[in-house]
Structure formats: structure tokens, C-alpha cells
mmCIF file of C-alpha atoms in Angstrom:
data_model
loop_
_atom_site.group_PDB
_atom_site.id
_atom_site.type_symbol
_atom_site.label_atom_id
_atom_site.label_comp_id
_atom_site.label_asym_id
_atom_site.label_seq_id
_atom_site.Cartn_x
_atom_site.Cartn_y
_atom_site.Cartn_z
ATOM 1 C CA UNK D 1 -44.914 10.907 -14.169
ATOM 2 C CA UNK D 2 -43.073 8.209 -15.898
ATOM 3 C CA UNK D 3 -43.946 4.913 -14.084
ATOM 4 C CA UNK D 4 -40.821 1.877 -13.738
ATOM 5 C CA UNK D 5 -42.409 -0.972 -14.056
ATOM 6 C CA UNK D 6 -41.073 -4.433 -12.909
ATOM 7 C CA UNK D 7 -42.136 -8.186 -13.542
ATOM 8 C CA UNK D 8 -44.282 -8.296 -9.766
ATOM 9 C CA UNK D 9 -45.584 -4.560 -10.771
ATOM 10 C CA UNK D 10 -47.010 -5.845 -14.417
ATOM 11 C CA UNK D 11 -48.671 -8.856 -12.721
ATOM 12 C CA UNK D 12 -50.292 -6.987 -9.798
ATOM 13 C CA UNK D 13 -51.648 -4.518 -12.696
ATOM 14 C CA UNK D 14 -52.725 -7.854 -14.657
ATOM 15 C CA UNK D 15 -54.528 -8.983 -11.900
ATOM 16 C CA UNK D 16 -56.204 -5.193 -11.037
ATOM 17 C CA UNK D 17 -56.876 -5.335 -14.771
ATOM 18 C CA UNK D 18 -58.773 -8.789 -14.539
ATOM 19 C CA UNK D 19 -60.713 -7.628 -12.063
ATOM 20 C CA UNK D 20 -62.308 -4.801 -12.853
ATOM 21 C CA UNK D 21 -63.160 -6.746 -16.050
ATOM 22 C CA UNK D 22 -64.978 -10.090 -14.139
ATOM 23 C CA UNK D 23 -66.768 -7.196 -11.939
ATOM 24 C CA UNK D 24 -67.653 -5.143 -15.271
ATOM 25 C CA UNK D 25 -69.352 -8.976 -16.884
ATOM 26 C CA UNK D 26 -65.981 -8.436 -19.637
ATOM 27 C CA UNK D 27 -62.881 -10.499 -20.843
ATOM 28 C CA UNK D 28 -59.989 -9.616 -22.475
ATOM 29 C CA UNK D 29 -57.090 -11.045 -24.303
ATOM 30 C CA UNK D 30 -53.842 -9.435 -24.639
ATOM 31 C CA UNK D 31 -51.116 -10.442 -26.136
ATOM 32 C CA UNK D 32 -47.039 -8.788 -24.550
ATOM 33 C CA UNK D 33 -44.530 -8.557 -26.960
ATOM 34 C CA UNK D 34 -40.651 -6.738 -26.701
ATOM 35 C CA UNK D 35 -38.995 -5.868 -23.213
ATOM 36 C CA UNK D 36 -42.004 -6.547 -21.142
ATOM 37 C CA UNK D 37 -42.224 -10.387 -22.667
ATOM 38 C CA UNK D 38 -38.796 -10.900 -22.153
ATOM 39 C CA UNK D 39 -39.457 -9.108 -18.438
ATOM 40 C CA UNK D 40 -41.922 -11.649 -17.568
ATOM 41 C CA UNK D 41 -40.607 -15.113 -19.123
ATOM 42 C CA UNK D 42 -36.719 -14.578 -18.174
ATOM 43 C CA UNK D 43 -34.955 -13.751 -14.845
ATOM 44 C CA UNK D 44 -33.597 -10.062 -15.936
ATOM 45 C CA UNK D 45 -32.634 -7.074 -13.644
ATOM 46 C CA UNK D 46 -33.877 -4.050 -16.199
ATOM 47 C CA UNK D 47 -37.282 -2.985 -16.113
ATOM 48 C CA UNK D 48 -39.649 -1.174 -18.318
ATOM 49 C CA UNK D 49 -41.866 2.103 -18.078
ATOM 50 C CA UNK D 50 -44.527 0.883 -20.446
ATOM 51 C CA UNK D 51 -45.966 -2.494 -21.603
ATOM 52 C CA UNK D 52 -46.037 -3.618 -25.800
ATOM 53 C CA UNK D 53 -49.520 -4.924 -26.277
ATOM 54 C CA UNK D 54 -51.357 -6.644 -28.988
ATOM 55 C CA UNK D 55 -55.700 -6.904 -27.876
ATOM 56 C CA UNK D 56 -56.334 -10.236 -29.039
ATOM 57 C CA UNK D 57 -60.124 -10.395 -28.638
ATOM 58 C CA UNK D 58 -62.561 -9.822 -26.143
ATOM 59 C CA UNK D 59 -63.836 -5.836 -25.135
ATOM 60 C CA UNK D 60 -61.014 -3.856 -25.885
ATOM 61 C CA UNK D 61 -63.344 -0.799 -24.643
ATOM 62 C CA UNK D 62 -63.845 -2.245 -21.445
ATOM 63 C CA UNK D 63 -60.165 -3.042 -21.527
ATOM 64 C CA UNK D 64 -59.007 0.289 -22.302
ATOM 65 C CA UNK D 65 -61.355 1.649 -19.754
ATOM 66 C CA UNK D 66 -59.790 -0.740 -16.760
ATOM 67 C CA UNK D 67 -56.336 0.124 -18.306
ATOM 68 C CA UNK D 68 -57.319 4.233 -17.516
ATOM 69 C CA UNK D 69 -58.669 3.052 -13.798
ATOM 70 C CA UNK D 70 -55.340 1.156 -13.256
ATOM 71 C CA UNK D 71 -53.595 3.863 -14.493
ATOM 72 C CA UNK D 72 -55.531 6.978 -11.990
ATOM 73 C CA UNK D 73 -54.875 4.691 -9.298
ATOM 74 C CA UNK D 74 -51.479 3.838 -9.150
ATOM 75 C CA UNK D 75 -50.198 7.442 -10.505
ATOM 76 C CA UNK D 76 -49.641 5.750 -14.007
ATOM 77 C CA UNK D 77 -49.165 7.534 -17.870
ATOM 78 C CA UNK D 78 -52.303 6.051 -19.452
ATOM 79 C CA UNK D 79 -50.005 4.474 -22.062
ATOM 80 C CA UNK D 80 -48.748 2.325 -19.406
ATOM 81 C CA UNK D 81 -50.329 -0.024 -21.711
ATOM 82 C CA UNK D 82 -49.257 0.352 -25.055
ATOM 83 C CA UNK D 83 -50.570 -0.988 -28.255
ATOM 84 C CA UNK D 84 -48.187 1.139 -30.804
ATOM 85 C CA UNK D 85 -45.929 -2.455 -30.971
ATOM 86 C CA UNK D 86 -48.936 -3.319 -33.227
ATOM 87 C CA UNK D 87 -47.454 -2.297 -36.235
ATOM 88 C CA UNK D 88 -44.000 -3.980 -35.383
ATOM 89 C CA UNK D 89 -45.939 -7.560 -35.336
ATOM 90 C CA UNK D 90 -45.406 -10.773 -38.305
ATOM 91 C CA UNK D 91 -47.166 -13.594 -38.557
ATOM 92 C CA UNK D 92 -49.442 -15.272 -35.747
ATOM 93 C CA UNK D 93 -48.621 -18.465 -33.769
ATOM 94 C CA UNK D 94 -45.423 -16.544 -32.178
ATOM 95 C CA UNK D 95 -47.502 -16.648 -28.572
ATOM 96 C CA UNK D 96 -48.154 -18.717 -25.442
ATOM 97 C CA UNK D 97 -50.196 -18.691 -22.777
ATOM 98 C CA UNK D 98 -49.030 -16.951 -19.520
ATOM 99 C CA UNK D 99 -51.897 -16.154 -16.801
ATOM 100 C CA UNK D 100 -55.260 -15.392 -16.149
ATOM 101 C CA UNK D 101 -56.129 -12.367 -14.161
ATOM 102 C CA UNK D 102 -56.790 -12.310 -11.664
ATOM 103 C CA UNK D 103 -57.218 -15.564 -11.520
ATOM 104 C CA UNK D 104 -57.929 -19.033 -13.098
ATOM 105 C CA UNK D 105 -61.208 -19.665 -11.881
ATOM 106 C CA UNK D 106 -62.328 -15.722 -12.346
ATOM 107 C CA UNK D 107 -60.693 -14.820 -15.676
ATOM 108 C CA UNK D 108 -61.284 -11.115 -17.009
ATOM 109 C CA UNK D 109 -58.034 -11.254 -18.337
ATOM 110 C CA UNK D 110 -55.865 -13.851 -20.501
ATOM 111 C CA UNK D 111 -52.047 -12.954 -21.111
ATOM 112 C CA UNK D 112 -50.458 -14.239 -23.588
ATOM 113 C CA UNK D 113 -46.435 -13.606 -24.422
ATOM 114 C CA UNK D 114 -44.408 -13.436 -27.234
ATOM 115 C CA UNK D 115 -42.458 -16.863 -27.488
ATOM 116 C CA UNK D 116 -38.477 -16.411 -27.331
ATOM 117 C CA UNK D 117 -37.922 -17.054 -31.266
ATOM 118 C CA UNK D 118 -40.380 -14.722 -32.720
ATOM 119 C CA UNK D 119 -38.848 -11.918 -29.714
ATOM 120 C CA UNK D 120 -35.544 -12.977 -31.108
ATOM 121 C CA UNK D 121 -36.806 -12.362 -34.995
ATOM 122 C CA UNK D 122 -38.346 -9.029 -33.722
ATOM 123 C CA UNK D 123 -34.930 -8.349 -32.343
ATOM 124 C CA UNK D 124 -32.968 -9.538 -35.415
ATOM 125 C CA UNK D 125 -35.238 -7.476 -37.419
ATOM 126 C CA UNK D 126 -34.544 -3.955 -34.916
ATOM 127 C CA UNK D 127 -31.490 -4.690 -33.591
ATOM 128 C CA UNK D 128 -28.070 -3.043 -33.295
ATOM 129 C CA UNK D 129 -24.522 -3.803 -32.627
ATOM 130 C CA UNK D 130 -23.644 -2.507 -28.700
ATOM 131 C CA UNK D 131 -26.537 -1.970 -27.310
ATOM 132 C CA UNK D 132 -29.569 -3.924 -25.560
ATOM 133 C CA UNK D 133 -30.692 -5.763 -28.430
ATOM 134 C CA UNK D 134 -27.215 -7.527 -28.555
ATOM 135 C CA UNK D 135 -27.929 -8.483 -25.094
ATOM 136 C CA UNK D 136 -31.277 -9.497 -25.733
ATOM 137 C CA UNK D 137 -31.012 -11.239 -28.473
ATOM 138 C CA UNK D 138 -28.161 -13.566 -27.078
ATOM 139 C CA UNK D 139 -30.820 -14.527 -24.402
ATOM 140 C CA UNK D 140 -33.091 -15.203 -26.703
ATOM 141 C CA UNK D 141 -31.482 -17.435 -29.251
ATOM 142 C CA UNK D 142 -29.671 -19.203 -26.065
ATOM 143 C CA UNK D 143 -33.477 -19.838 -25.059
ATOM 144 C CA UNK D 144 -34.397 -20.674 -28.169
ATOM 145 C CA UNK D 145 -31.664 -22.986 -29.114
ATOM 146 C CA UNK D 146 -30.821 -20.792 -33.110
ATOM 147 C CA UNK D 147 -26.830 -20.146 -32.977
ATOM 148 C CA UNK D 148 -26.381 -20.127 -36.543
ATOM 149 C CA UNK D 149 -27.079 -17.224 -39.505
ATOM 150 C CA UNK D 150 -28.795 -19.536 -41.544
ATOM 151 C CA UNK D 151 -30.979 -20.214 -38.994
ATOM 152 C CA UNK D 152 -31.932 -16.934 -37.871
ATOM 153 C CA UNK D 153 -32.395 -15.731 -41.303
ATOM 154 C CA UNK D 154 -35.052 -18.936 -41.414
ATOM 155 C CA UNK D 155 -36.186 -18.082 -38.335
ATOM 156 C CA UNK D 156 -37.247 -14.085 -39.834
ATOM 157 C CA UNK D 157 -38.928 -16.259 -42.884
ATOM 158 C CA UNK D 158 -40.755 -18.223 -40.581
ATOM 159 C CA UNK D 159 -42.231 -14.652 -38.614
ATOM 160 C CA UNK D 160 -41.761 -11.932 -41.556
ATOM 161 C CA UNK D 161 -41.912 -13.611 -44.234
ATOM 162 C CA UNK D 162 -42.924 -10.584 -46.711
ATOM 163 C CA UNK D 163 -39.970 -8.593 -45.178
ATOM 164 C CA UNK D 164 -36.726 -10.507 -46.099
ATOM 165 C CA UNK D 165 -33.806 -8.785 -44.553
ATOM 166 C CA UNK D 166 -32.031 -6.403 -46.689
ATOM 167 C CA UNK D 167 -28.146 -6.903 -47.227
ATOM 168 C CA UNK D 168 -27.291 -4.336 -44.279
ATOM 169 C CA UNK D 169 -29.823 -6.159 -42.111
ATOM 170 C CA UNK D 170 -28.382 -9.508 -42.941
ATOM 171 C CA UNK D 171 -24.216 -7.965 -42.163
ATOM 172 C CA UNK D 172 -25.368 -7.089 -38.750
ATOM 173 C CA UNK D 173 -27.352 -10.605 -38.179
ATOM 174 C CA UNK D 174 -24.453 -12.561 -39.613
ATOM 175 C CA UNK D 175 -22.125 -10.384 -37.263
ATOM 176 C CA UNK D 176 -24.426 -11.036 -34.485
ATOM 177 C CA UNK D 177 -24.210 -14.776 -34.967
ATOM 178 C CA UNK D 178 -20.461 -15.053 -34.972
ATOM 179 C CA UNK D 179 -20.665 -12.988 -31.673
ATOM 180 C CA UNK D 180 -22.992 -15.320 -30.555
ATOM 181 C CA UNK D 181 -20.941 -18.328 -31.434
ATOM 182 C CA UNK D 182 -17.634 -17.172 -30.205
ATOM 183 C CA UNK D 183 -19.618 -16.539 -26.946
ATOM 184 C CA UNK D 184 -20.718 -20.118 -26.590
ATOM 185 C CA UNK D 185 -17.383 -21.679 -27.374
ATOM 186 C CA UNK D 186 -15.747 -19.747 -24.422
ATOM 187 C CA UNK D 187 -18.767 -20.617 -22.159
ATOM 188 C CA UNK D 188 -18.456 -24.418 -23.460
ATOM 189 C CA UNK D 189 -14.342 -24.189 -22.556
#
């Protein structure tokens, strides 16, 4: 059964996860990335079946484990948490500090999530014309205050900096920013 997961849904499985870990002696740090960052930083009306993670330190056995008991419980894939966005991932420093589960004073788990500008230069790095990552990535750059090519193209130096986009990458990102642009003139008229 394919679970759809929603920002109160993730946190209530944060906090289960946290837990189980302070009751196990463990702690964990995890760090969200893609549609479940944006989920949990932004007010946004999709939601996801599966949440990108990145184990930052701590047990990741005893992490995995309470990710399975989460899981059987609620009627959950396993891969409910998923660390295949692993191999998407640039350079570090792109993350902040969002909870402690379950809570500050009895912390099992520490979330971290992907800041808006490195989600917007994993979206400018994925993304295509007329679809979700349009939409995405015009929250993002709004959030993150980059409007401009140059800019963006900066921005994927800053994150990826041994992947320069290609010239087909950089059509669809320069596209992207005149969309962008256009969009904030008729929202500043």
C-alpha cells in the first residue's frame, strides 16, 4: 500500500521515530531534501508518498530499524523513508535545523532540511518546462530572493560545482528565469 503523506503525517512519524530511538539509548540525524523539504518549510497543498533522506550521523541501524517499526505500524512501504536522493546531493552547508523528535529536551531524532537555494539548484539541475518543478522552483527562488540567470547559474556553482550545466541545461534555466521575471513584473503591477 502506497502511503500519502502530509506535513502533520511526516512530523507525527518524526516524533514516533525519536522515540523509539531515546527508548532504544540512540540518536539520529537526518537530513530531508526534494518535495518533502519543500512540504515541511512552505505552506503547499500537494503531498508526498515517500520522504528524500540523507543519515547525517548518529545509528543509522537503529534508525533504519525504528523507520521498519514506524512503517508495520502505520501500514507504511518500508521506503517510506528513502535515502536513494543520496546520490542527487552537492556540496554540504545547503541545510538547517528543523526539530527534534520527539522533542527538545528528549532528542532521538534531529531533522534537518534542505535550505530553499540549494532545493532551488537541485531543481534547476532536474527540472522541466510545464510541470512541478516550474512550480517549485518559482517558490523557491521567490523564497530565496535569485530572479536572475546569472544568478542561478552562480547559485548551481555554489552547490554543484563539478557539474556545470550543459548548454541544454542552461536554455531551460535561462527560459525559466525570464518566466520567472515576467511573473514578478505582473505581480509587482
Amino acid at each position: 500500500m502506497t502511503q500519502v503523506l502530509s506535513k502533520a503525517t511526516v512530523e507525527d512519524a518524526f516524533c514516533e521515530l525519536g522515540e523509539i530511538l531515546v527508548r532504544a539509548g540512540k540518536m539520529a540525524e537526518i537530513a530531508i531534501y526534494r518535495g518533502p523539504a519543500i512540504l515541511l518549510q512552505f505552506e503547499v497543498t500537494f503531498r508526498t508518498t515517500d520522504v528524500d533522506a540523507h543519515v547525517e550521523s548518529g545509528d543509522h541501524g537503529a534508525l533504519m530499524q525504528a523507520v521498519k517499526a514506524v512503517a508495520e505500524r502505520r501500514g507504511w512501504l518500508r521506503s517510506w523513508l528513502s535515502e536513494a536522493v543520496t546520490t542527487y546531493l552537492g556540496e554540504p552547508g545547503g541545510t538547517t535545523l528543523f526539530g527534534h523528535y520527539p522533542s527538545e529536551t528528549r532528542v532521538g531524532l534531529r531533522v534537518y532540511v534542505a535550505k530553499p537555494d540549494y532545493l532551488l539548484a537541485m531543481k534547476l539541475r532536474a527540472m522541466r518546462i510545464a510541470s512541478r518543478d516550474e512550480s517549485d522552483a518559482t517558490l523557491l527562488a521567490r523564497a530565496s530572493k535569485i530572479a536572475t540567470f546569472d544568478a542561478m547559474i552562480t547559485l548551481l556553482g555554489r552547490y554543484f560545482p563539478k557539474e556545470p550545466p550543459d548548454r541544454r541545461r542552461a536554455a531551460i534555466i535561462r527560459q525559466f528565469a525570464v518566466t520567472l521575471n515576467a511573473g514578478l513584473s505582473e505581480d509587482a503591477g
